C-alpha positions in Angstrom: -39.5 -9.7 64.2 -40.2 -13.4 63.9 -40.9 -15.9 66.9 -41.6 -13.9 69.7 -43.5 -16.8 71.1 -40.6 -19.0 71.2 -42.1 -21.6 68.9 -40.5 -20.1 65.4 -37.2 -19.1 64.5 -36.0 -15.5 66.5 -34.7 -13.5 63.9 -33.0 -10.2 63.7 -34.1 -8.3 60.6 -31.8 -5.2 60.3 -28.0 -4.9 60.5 -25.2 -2.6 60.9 -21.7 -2.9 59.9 -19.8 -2.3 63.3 -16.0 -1.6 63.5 -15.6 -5.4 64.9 -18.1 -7.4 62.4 -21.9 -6.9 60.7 -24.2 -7.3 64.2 -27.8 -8.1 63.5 -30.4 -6.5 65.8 -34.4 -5.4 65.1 -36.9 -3.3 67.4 -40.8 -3.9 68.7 -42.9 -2.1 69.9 -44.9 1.4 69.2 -42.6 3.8 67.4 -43.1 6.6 69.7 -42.9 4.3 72.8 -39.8 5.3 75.1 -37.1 3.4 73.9 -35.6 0.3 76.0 -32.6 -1.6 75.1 -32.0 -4.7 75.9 -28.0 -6.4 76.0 -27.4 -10.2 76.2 -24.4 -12.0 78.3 -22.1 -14.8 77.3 -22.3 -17.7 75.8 -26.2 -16.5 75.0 -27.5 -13.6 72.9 -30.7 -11.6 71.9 -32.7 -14.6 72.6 -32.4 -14.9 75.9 -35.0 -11.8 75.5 -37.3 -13.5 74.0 -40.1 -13.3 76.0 -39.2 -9.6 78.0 -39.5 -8.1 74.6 -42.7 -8.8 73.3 -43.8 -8.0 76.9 -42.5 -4.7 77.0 -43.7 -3.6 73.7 -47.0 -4.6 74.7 -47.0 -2.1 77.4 -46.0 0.3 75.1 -42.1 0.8 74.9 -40.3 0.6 71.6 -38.0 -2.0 72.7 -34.5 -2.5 70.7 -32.3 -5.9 71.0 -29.0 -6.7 69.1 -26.4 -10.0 68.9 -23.1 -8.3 69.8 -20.1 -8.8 67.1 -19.2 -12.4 68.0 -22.7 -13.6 69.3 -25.9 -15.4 68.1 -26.4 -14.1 64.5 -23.9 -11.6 64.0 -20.6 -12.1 62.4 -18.4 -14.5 63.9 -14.5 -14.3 62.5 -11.1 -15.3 62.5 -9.0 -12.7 64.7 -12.5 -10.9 65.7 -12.2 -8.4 68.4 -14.6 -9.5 71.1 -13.6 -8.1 74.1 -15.3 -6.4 76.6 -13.7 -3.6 75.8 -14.2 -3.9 71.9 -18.0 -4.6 72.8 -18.8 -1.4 75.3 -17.2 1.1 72.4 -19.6 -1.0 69.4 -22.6 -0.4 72.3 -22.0 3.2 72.3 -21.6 3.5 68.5 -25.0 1.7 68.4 -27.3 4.0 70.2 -25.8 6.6 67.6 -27.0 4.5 65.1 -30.1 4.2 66.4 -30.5 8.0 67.4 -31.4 6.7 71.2 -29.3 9.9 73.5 -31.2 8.5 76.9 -33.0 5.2 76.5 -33.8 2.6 79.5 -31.1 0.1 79.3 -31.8 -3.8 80.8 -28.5 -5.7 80.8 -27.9 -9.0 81.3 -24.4 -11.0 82.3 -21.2 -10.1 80.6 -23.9 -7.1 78.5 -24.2 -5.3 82.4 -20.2 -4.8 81.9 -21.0 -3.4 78.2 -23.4 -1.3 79.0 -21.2 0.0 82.4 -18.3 0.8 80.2 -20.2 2.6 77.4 -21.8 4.4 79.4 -18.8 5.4 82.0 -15.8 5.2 79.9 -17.7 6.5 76.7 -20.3 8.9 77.6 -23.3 6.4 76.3 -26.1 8.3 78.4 -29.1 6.5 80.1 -32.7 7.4 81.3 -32.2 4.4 83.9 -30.5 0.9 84.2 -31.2 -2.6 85.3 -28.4 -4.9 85.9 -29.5 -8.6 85.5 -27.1 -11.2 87.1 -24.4 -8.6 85.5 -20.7 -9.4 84.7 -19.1 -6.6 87.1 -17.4 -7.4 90.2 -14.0 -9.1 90.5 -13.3 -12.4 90.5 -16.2 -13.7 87.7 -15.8 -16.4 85.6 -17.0 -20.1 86.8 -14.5 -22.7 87.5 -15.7 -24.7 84.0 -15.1 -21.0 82.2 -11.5 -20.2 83.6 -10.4 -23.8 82.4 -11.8 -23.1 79.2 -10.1 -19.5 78.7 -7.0 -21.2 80.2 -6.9 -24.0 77.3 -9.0 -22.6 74.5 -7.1 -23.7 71.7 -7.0 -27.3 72.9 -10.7 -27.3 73.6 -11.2 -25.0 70.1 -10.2 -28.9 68.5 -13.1 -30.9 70.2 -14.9 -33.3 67.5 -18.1 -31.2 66.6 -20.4 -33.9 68.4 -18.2 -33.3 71.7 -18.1 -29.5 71.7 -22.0 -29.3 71.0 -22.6 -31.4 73.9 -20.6 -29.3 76.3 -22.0 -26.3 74.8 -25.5 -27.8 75.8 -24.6 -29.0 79.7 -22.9 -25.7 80.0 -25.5 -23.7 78.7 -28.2 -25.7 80.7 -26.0 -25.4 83.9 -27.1 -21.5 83.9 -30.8 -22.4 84.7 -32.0 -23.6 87.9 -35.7 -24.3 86.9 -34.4 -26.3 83.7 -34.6 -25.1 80.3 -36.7 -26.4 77.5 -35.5 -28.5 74.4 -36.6 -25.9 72.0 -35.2 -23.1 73.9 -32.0 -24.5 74.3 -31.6 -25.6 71.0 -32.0 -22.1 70.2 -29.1 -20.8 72.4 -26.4 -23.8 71.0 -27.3 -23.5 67.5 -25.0 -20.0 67.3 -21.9 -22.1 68.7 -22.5 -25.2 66.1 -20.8 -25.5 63.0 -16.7 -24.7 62.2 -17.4 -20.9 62.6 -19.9 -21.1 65.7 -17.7 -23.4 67.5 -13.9 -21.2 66.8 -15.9 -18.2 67.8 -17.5 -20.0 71.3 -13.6 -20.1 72.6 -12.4 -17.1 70.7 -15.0 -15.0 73.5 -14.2 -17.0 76.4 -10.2 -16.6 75.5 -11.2 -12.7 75.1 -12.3 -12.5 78.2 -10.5 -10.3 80.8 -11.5 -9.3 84.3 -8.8 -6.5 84.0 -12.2 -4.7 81.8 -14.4 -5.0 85.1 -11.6 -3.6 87.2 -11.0 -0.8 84.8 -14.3 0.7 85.7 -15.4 -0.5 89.5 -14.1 2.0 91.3 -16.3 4.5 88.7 -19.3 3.0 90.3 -19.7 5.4 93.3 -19.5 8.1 90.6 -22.6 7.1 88.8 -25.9 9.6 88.6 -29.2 7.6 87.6 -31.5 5.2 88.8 -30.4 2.1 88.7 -31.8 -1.7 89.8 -30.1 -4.5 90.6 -31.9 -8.2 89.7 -30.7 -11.4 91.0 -31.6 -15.1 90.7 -31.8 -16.1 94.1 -30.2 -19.5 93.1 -28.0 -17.9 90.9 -24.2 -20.6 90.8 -22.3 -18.7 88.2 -22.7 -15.5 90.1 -23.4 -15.5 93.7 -26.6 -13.4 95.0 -23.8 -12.1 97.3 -22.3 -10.2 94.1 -25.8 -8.6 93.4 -25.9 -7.4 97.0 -22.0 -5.7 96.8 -22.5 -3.8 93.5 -26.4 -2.6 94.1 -24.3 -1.4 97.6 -21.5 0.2 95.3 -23.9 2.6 93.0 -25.5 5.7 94.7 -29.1 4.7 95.6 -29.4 1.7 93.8 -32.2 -1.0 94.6 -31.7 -4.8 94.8 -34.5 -7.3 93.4 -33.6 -10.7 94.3 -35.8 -13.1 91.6 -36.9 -16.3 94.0 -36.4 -19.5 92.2 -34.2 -18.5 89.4 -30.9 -19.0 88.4 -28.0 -17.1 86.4 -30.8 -17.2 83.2 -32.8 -15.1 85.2 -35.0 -14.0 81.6 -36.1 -17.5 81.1 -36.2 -19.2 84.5 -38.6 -16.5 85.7 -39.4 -13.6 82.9 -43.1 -12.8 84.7 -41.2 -12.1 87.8 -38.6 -9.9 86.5 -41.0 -8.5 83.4 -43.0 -7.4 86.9 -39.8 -6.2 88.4 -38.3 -3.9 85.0 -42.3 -2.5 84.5 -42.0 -0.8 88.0 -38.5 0.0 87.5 -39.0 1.8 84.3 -42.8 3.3 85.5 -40.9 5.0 88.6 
């Protein structure tokens, strides 16, 4: 993998042609390390994981990260398929692809209701999971993103200089510490260009909160360990949604992140790279 110190381009080296587009994804880490997979949110992607990864395969873990269909440098196409439902059943075909029957599973965002549904409605089986600021209680979605799924094809015809700066202020609005220029620029680059910015509102008019609600009343039913992290200062998903759905899985643990927002990776990664090592020593 290239720039894992956040200086050179993050790249994905290997790909697989997935029922919904080619997704691009790599691994780190020792080859007989257990395996941890890591799943991005919206409007981010593998990046976002930039700095966990190469952390986690230096304390030994073969660590696997992947764009979804849609996302970062994966395929982006007319009349794509990138639901949350499309992306749990591509999540599950994945870890066949990879050969990975229990792996550790960190999940961030909208990837906490991908990895939720592969794993509940299509038998995806995990050692353990971590929900990150995770996509999974009813109602989600901030005000700016229900306007936008509300009116995508009038905001889909934004002059390219107009959408990339909303990209950027929305993007930047996930971080309470502030972002830097180079780490931004690597998060809005994806939604730049005619096929970046179509497939920025194709996802947002994808989204459905009928996929959450398909699957939160499984959540009592779940059998593994399972850790819930939080940016305390999270404003796209309240701390008080962390608290409810560590409450609704059997046995799991809340880890509230001080000082961090929804982009819980980058605003604090020490403090949750400190929080996932315990998790996955336990």
């Amino acid at each position: 993998m290239d720039g894992v110190d956040g200086k050179t381009a993050w790249r994905l080296r290997e790909r697989w042609d997935s029922p919904i587009g080619t997704l691009r994804w790599d691994r780190l880490g020792p080859e007989d390390g257990p395996p941890v997979v890591l799943l991005h949110g919206t409007p981010f992607s593998s990046y976002v994981w930039h700095e966990i990864a190469p952390a986690l395969a230096a304390e030994g873990h073969r660590v696997h990260v992947w764009d979804m269909p849609g996302y970062g440098g994966s395929a982006k196409s007319e009349g794509q398929d990138v639901s949350l439902k499309a992306q749990g059943e591509v999540f599950a075909g994945l870890l066949d692809v990879w050969g990975l029957t229990r792996p550790s599973v960190i999940a961030h965002d909208f990837g906490g209701c991908v990895s939720l549904r592969a794993h509940l409605l299509h038998g995806a089986e995990y050692r353990r999971l971590a929900l990150v600021d995770a996509v999974a209680l009813a109602p989600w979605g901030s005000p700016f993103f229900r306007l936008v799924a509300g009116h995508a094809d009038v905001f889909g015809q934004l002059p390219p200089p107009l959408h990339e700066a909303l990209v950027r202020e929305y993007v930047s609005s996930a971080s309470h510490r502030g972002l830097r220029p180079d780490v931004l620029a690597a998060l809005v680059a994806p939604w730049t260009g005619e096929a970046g910015q179509a497939a920025f509102y194709r996802q947002i008019a994808q989204a459905d909160q009928a996929h959450t609600d398909e699957i939160q009343g499984l959540y009592a039913s779940m059998d593994l360990p399972v850790t819930v992290c939080w940016g305390a200062r999270d404003t796209w998903i309240p701390p008080a949604k962390g608290e409810e759905l560590a409450s609704l899985i059997p046995g799991a643990r809340l880890r509230t992140i001080p000082d961090a927002g929804h982009l819980v990776p980058l605003d604090a990664p020490a403090r949750l790279l400190a929080a996932l090592l315990t998790f996955l020593g336990e």
